[in-house]
XYZ file of C-alpha atoms in Angstrom:
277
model
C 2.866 30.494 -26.140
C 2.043 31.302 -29.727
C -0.537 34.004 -31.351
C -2.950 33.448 -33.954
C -3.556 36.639 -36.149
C -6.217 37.410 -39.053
C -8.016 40.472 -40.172
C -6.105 42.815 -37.511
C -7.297 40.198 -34.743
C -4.100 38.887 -32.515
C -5.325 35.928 -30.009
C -2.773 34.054 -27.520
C -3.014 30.628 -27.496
C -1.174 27.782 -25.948
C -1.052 23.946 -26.624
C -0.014 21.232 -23.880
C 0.591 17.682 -24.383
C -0.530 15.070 -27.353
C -3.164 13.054 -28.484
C -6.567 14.471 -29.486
C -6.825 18.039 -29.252
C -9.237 19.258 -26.214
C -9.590 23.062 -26.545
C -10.813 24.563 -23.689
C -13.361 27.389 -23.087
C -13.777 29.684 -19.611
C -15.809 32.216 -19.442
C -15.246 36.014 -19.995
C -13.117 37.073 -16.536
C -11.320 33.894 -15.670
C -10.630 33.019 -19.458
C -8.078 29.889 -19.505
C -7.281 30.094 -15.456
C -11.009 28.634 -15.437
C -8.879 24.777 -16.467
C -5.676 25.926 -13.813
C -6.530 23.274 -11.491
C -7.378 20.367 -14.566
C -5.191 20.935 -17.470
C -2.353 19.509 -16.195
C -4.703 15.987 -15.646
C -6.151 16.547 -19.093
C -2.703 16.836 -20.713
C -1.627 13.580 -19.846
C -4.185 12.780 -22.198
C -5.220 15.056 -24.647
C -3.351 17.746 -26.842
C -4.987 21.141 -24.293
C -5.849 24.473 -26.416
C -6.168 27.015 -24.429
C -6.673 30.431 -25.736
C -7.640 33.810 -25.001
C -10.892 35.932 -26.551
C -10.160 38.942 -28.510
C -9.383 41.988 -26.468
C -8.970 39.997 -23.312
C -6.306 38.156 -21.025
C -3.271 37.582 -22.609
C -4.568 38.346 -26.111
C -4.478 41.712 -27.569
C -6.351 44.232 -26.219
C -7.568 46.279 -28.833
C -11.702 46.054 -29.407
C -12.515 48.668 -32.147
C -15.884 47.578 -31.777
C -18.613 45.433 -29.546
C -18.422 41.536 -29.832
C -20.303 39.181 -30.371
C -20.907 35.310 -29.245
C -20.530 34.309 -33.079
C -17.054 36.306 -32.903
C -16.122 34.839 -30.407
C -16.542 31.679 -32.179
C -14.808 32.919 -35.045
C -11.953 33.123 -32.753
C -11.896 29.740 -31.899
C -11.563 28.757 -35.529
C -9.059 31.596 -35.995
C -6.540 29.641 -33.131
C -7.501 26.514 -34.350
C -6.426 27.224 -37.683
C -3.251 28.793 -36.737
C -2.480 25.065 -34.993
C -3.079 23.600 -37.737
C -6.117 21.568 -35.829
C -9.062 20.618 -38.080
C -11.196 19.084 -35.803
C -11.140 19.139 -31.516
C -13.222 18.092 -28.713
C -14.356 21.439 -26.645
C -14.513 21.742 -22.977
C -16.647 24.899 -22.292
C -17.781 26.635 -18.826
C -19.880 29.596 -17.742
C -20.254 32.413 -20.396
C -17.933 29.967 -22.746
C -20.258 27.864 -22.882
C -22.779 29.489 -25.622
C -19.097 30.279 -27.678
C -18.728 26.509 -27.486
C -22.337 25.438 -28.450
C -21.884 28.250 -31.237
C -18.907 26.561 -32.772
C -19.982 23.598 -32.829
C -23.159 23.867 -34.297
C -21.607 25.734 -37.141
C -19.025 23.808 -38.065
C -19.982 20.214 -37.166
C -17.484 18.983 -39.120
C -15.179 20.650 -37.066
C -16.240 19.189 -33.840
C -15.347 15.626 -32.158
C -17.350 15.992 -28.679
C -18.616 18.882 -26.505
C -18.796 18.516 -22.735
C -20.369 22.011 -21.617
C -22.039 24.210 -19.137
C -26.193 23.500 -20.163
C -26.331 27.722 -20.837
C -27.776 28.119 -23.898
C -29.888 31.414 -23.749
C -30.266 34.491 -21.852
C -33.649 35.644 -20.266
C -34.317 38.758 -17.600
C -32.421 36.491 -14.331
C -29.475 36.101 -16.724
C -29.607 39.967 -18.020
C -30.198 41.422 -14.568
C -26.850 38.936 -13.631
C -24.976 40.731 -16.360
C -25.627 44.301 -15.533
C -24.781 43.636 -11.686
C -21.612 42.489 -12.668
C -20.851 45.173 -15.126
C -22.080 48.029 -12.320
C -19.623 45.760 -9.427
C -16.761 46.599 -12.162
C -17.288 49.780 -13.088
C -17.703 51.173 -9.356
C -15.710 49.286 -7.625
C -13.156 47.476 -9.636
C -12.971 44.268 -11.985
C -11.320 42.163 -8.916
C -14.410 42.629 -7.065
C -16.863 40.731 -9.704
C -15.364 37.946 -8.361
C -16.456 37.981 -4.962
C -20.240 38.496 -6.920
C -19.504 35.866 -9.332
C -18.488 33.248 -6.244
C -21.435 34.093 -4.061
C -23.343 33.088 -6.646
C -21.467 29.648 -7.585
C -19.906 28.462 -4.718
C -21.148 26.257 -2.260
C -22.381 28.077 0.389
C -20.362 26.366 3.554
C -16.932 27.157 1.542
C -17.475 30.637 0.707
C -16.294 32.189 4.031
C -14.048 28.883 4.543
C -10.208 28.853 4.428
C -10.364 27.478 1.078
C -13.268 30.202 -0.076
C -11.038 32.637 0.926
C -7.816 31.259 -0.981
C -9.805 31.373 -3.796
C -10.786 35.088 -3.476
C -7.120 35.913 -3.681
C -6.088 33.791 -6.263
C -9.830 35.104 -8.531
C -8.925 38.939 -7.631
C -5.491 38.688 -10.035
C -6.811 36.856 -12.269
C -10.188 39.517 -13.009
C -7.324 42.111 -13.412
C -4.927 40.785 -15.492
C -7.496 39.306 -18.501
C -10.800 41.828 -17.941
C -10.165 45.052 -19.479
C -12.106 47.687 -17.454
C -12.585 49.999 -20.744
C -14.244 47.548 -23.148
C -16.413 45.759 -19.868
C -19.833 46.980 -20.965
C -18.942 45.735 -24.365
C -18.222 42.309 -23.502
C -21.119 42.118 -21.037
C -23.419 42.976 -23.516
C -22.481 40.140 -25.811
C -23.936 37.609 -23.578
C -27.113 39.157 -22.564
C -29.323 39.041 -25.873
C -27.780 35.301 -26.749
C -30.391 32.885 -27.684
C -29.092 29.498 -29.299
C -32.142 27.624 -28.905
C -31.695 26.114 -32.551
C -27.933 25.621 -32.301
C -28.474 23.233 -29.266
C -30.982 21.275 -31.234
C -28.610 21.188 -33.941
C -25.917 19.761 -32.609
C -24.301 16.655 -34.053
C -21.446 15.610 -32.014
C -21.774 13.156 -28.368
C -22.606 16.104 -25.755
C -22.555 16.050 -22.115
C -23.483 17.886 -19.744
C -21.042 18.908 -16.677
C -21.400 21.484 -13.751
C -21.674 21.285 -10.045
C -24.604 20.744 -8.234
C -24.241 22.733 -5.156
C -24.365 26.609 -5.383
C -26.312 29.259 -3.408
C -28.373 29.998 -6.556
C -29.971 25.999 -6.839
C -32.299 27.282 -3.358
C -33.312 30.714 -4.480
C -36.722 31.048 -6.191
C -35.479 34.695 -8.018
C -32.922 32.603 -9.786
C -34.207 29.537 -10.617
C -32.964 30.570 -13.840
C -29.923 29.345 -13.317
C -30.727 26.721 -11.116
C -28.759 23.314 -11.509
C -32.225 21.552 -12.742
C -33.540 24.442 -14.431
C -30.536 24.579 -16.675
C -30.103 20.996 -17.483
C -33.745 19.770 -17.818
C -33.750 23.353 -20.820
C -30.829 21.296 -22.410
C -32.153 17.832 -22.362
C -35.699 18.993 -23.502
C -33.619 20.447 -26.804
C -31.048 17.681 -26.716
C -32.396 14.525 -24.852
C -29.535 12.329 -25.719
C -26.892 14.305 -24.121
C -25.220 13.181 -21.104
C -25.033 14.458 -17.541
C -21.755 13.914 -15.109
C -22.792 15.767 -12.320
C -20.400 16.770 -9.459
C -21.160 16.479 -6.163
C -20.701 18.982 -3.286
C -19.028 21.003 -6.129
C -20.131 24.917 -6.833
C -21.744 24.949 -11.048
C -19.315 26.678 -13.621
C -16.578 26.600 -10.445
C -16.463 22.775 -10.348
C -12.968 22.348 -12.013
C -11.648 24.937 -9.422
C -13.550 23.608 -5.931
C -13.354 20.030 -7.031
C -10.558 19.408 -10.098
C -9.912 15.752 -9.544
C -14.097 14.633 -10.024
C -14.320 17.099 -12.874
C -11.231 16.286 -14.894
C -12.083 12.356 -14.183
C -15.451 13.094 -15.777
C -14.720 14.961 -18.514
C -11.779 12.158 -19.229
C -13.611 9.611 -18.991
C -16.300 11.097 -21.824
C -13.732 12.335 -23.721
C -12.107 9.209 -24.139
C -15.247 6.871 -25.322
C -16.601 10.117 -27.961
C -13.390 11.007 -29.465
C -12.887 8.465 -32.110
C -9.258 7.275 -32.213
C-alpha cells in the first residue's frame, strides 16, 4: 500500500504483479473491490494499479470542495506519477468509466489501451438514477445503495439466489467502508452533468468495449438509457472501430463480480494484442 500526495490531495494506491501496468477503475461506491474477483487473474499478467478517488475508500477523506470527473482524472495521473508509470492500459467500470475515457483522451500519450464500460454521457434516465441513489443513502444508509445499484445490474434470476444474496453481504461493507455519507451529494453530482461526447471521438488508443449483457434494466422501456444496446450502439456511432467482448448471462458494470473468469479472459486477451511489448 503506498499514497500518492500533491496539492493537499492524499490518494491510496496499490500495485500487484509485473509486466505492463493495467490500472484499474470502479466506480464511485465499490472503488477497487469492483476488480476483487479479477485482479488476482490479471496480475499474473500485468503490473495492477489500483487506487482510490479523492475523499473516498481507503484514500483520505477530506473534500474541501465538490469534484469533478476531470479531477478525478487528475487523480489518476497524480498515482500514476507517484509510481513512476508514464504510460498504462485502463480497465474502467460503471461511473469509472467517464474518469477513464477522460484520461485518456487528455493525455493520449499517456494511454496504451482502454477496455471500458460504453458510458460516456449523462441524460434525465442517468440523472434521475443518481438522485435515487443519493436519497437511498441519505435516508436509509450508504449499505443500502447497493441493494438499488444490484437490482438494477444483476441478472434478474440471481438477485434473490444464494449467490445474489452473498453478494448483498459482501456489497453492504464495502458501500460503508469507501462511501463517505457527508460528501455523498457531492460525489453524486459529479456524474450527473458529464457529457464526453468529444472525448470518445477523440480517442486514440485500441478501445473495447466490455459489460454484461443480462440485467433487469436491458427489458425496461423507462431505461433504455442504459440498456446494453443503447449504450454500446452510442459508443460505436462515436467510435466505430472499437471492440465489443460481451459477457454472457453476466449482469453490465457487475460482470467481473457475477462472472470473473469470462471477464478477466476478455479483458486479457485484448490487453495482450493492444499493449505493445
Amino acid at each position: 500500500m503506498a499514497t500518492a500526495s500533491e496539492n493537499g490531495i492524499h490518494l491510496w494506491y496499490e500495485t500487484k504483479g509485473e509486466g505492463p501496468p493495467v490500472m484499474l477503475i470502479g466506480g464511485f461506491a465499490l472503488i477497487d473491490a469492483q476488480y476483487e474477483f479479477v485482479v488476482d487473474d490479471l496480475a499474473q499478467h500485468y503490473k495492477v494499479v489500483n487506487w482510490a478517488f479523492r475523499g473516498s475508500g481507503k484514500s483520505d477523506w477530506t473534500m474541501a470542495c465538490p469534484p469533478t470527473v476531470d479531477q478525478y482524472a487528475e487523480d489518476m495521473r497524480i498515482v500514476l506519477d507517484a509510481a513512476g508509470i508514464e504510460k498504462t492500459a485502463i480497465w474502467a467500470t460503471s461511473t469509472g468509466a467517464p474518469v477513464g475515457l477522460r484520461f485518456a483522451a487528455k493525455y493520449p500519450e499517456r494511454v496504451s489501451a482502454l477496455c471500458t464500460y460504453p458510458w460516456f454521457k449523462s441524460d434525465d434516465t442517468w440523472r434521475g438514477i443518481m438522485d435515487a441513489a443519493y436519497y437511498v443513502g441519505k435516508y436509509f444508509g450508504v449499505d443500502h445503495m447497493s441493494r438499488m445499484f444490484a437490482g438494477s445490474v444483476f441478472p434478474a434470476d440471481l438477485l434473490y439466489a444464494e449467490g445474489g444474496i452473498a453478494y448483498e453481504v459482501w456489497a453492504k461493507k464495502r458501500y460503508i467502508e469507501n462511501v463517505n455519507p457527508n460528501t455523498l451529494k457531492w460525489v453524486i453530482e459529479a456524474y450527473k452533468e458529464v457529457d464526453l461526447t468529444g472525448d470518445v471521438k477523440r480517442l486514440e488508443c485500441p478501445t473495447m468495449l466490455l459489460m454484461g449483457n443480462d440485467s433487469a434494466q436491458n427489458d425496461r422501456e423507462e431505461l433504455k438509457e442504459v440498456s446494453f444496446d443503447y449504450l454500446v450502439n452510442s459508443f460505436l456511432a462515436l467510435k466505430p472501430d472499437a471492440e465489443v467482448a460481451t459477457i454472457e448471462n453476466a449482469g453490465s458494470t457487475y460482470c467481473m463480480i457475477t462472472s470473473p473468469d469470462k471477464c478477466s479472459a476478455a479483458a486479457i486477451e485484448f490487453f495482450d494484442r493492444a499493449i505493445p511489448r
